[in-house]
Short mmCIF file of C-alpha atoms in Angstrom, two decimals:
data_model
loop_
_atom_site.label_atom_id
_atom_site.label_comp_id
_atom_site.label_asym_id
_atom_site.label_seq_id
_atom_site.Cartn_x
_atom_site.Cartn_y
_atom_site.Cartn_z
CA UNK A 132 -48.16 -156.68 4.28
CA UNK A 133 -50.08 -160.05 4.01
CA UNK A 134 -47.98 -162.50 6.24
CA UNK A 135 -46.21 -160.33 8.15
CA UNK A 136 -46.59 -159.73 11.85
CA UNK A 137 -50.59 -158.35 12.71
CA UNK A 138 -49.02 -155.63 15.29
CA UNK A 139 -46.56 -154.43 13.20
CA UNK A 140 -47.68 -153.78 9.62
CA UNK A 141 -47.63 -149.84 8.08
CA UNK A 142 -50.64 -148.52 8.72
CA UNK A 143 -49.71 -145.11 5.90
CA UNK A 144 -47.13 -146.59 3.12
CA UNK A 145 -44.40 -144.70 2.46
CA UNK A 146 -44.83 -142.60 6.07
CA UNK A 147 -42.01 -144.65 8.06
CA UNK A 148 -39.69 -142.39 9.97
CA UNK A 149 -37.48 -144.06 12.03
CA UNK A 150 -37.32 -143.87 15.77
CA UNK A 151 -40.58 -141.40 15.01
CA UNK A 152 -43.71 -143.78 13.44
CA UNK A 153 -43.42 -146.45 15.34
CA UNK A 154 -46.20 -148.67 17.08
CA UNK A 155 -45.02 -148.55 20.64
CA UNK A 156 -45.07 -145.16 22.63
CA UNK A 157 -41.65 -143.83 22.91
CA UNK A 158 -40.99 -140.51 24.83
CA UNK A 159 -38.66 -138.12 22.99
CA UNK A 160 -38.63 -135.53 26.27
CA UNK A 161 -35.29 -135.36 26.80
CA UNK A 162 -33.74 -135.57 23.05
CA UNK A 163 -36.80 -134.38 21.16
CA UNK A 164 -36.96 -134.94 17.31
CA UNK A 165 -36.11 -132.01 15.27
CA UNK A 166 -36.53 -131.49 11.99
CA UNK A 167 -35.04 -128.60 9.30
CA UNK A 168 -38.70 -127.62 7.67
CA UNK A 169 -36.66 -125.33 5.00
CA UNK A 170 -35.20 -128.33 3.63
CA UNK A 171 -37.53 -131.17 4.44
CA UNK A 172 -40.81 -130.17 4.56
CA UNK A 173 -42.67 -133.46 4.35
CA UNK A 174 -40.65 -134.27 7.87
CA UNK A 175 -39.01 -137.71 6.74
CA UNK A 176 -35.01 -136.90 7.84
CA UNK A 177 -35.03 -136.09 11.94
CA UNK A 178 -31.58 -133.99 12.40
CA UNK A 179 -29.09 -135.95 14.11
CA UNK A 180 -28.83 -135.46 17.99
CA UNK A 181 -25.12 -134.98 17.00
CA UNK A 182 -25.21 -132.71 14.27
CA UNK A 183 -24.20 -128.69 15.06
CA UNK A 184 -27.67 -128.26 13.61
CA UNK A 185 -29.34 -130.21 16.07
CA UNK A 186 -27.19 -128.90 18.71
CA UNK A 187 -28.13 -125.48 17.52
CA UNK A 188 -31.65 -125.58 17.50
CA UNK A 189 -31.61 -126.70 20.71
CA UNK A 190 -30.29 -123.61 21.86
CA UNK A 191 -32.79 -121.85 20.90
CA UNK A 192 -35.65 -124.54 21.95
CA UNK A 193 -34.28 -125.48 24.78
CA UNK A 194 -34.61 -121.89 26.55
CA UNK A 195 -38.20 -121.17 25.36
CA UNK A 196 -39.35 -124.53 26.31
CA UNK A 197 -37.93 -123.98 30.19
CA UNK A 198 -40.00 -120.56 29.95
CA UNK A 199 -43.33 -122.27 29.38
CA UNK A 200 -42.49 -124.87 32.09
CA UNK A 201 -41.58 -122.64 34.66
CA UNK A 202 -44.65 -119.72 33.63
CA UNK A 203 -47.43 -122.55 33.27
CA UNK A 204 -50.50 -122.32 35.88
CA UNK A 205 -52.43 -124.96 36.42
CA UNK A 206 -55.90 -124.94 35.34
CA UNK A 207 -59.04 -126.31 37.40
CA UNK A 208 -60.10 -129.45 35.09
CA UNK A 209 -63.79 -129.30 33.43
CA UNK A 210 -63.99 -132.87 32.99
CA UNK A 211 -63.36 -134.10 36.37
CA UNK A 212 -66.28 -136.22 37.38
CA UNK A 213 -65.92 -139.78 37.76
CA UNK A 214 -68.23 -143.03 37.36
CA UNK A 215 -67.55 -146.19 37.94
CA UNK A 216 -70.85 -147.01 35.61
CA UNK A 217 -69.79 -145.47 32.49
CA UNK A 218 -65.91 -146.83 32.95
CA UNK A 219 -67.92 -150.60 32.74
CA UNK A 220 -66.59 -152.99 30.07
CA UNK A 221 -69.66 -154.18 27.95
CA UNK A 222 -68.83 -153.74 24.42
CA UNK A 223 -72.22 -155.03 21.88
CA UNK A 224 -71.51 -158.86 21.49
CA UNK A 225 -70.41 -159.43 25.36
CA UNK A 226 -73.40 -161.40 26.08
CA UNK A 227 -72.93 -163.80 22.91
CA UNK A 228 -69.56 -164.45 25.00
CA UNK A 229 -71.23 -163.98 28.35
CA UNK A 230 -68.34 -162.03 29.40
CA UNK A 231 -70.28 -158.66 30.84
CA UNK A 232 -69.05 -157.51 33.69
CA UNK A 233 -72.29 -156.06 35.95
CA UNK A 234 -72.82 -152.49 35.63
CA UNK A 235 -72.66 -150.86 38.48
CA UNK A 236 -75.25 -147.90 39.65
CA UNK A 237 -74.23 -144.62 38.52
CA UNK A 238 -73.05 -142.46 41.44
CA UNK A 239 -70.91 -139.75 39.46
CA UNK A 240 -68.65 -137.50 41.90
CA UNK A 241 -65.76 -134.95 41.37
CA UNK A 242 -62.54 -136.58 41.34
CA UNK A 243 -58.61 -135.01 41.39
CA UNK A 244 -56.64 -136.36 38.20
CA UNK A 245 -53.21 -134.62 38.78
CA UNK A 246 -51.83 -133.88 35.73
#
């Protein structure tokens, strides 16, 4: 990996899936990645979008998945305070740089993150 580019180097040799392991987020929502577990249990070959296999499972997916979606009820969150103080930037070392940015005071309050 020596030379190559910093961002882009294997982080688990051998694990590369195509289109799956990659570095940059890539949503698979509407053509999600199937595998065939009976055959390829370590999960290295997706199933082509175009194979009857594919096409198949998604039959059967597809239905279950629009189930949960349209059963789901939305929870209260537990974790929905927010603080401007403990959201600060100050990793250890900032004032060797002198680039802290002032914490502010704590004044922690409920806050609405829709999910």
């Amino acid at each position: 990996e020596f030379g190559k580019d910093p961002l882009y180097f294997s982080f688990c040799q051998g694990q590369l899936v195509p289109n799956v392991t990659v570095h940059d987020q890539v949503n698979h929502t509407d053509a999600p990645v199937v595998f065939n577990i009976n055959i390829d249990p370590g999960e290295k070959y997706p199933l082509s979008q175009k194979s009857g296999e594919y096409k198949n499972a998604m039959k059967i997916i597809a239905p279950i998945v629009d189930e949960h979606k349209r059963t789901l009820i939305k929870g209260e969150p537990s974790l929905n305070y927010c603080d401007n103080a403990v959201m600060n930037w100050a990793p250890k070392g900032c004032e060797d740089l002198n680039y802290c940015l002032p914490i502010p005071k704590s004044k922690p309050k409920l806050c609405y993150w829709d999910h």
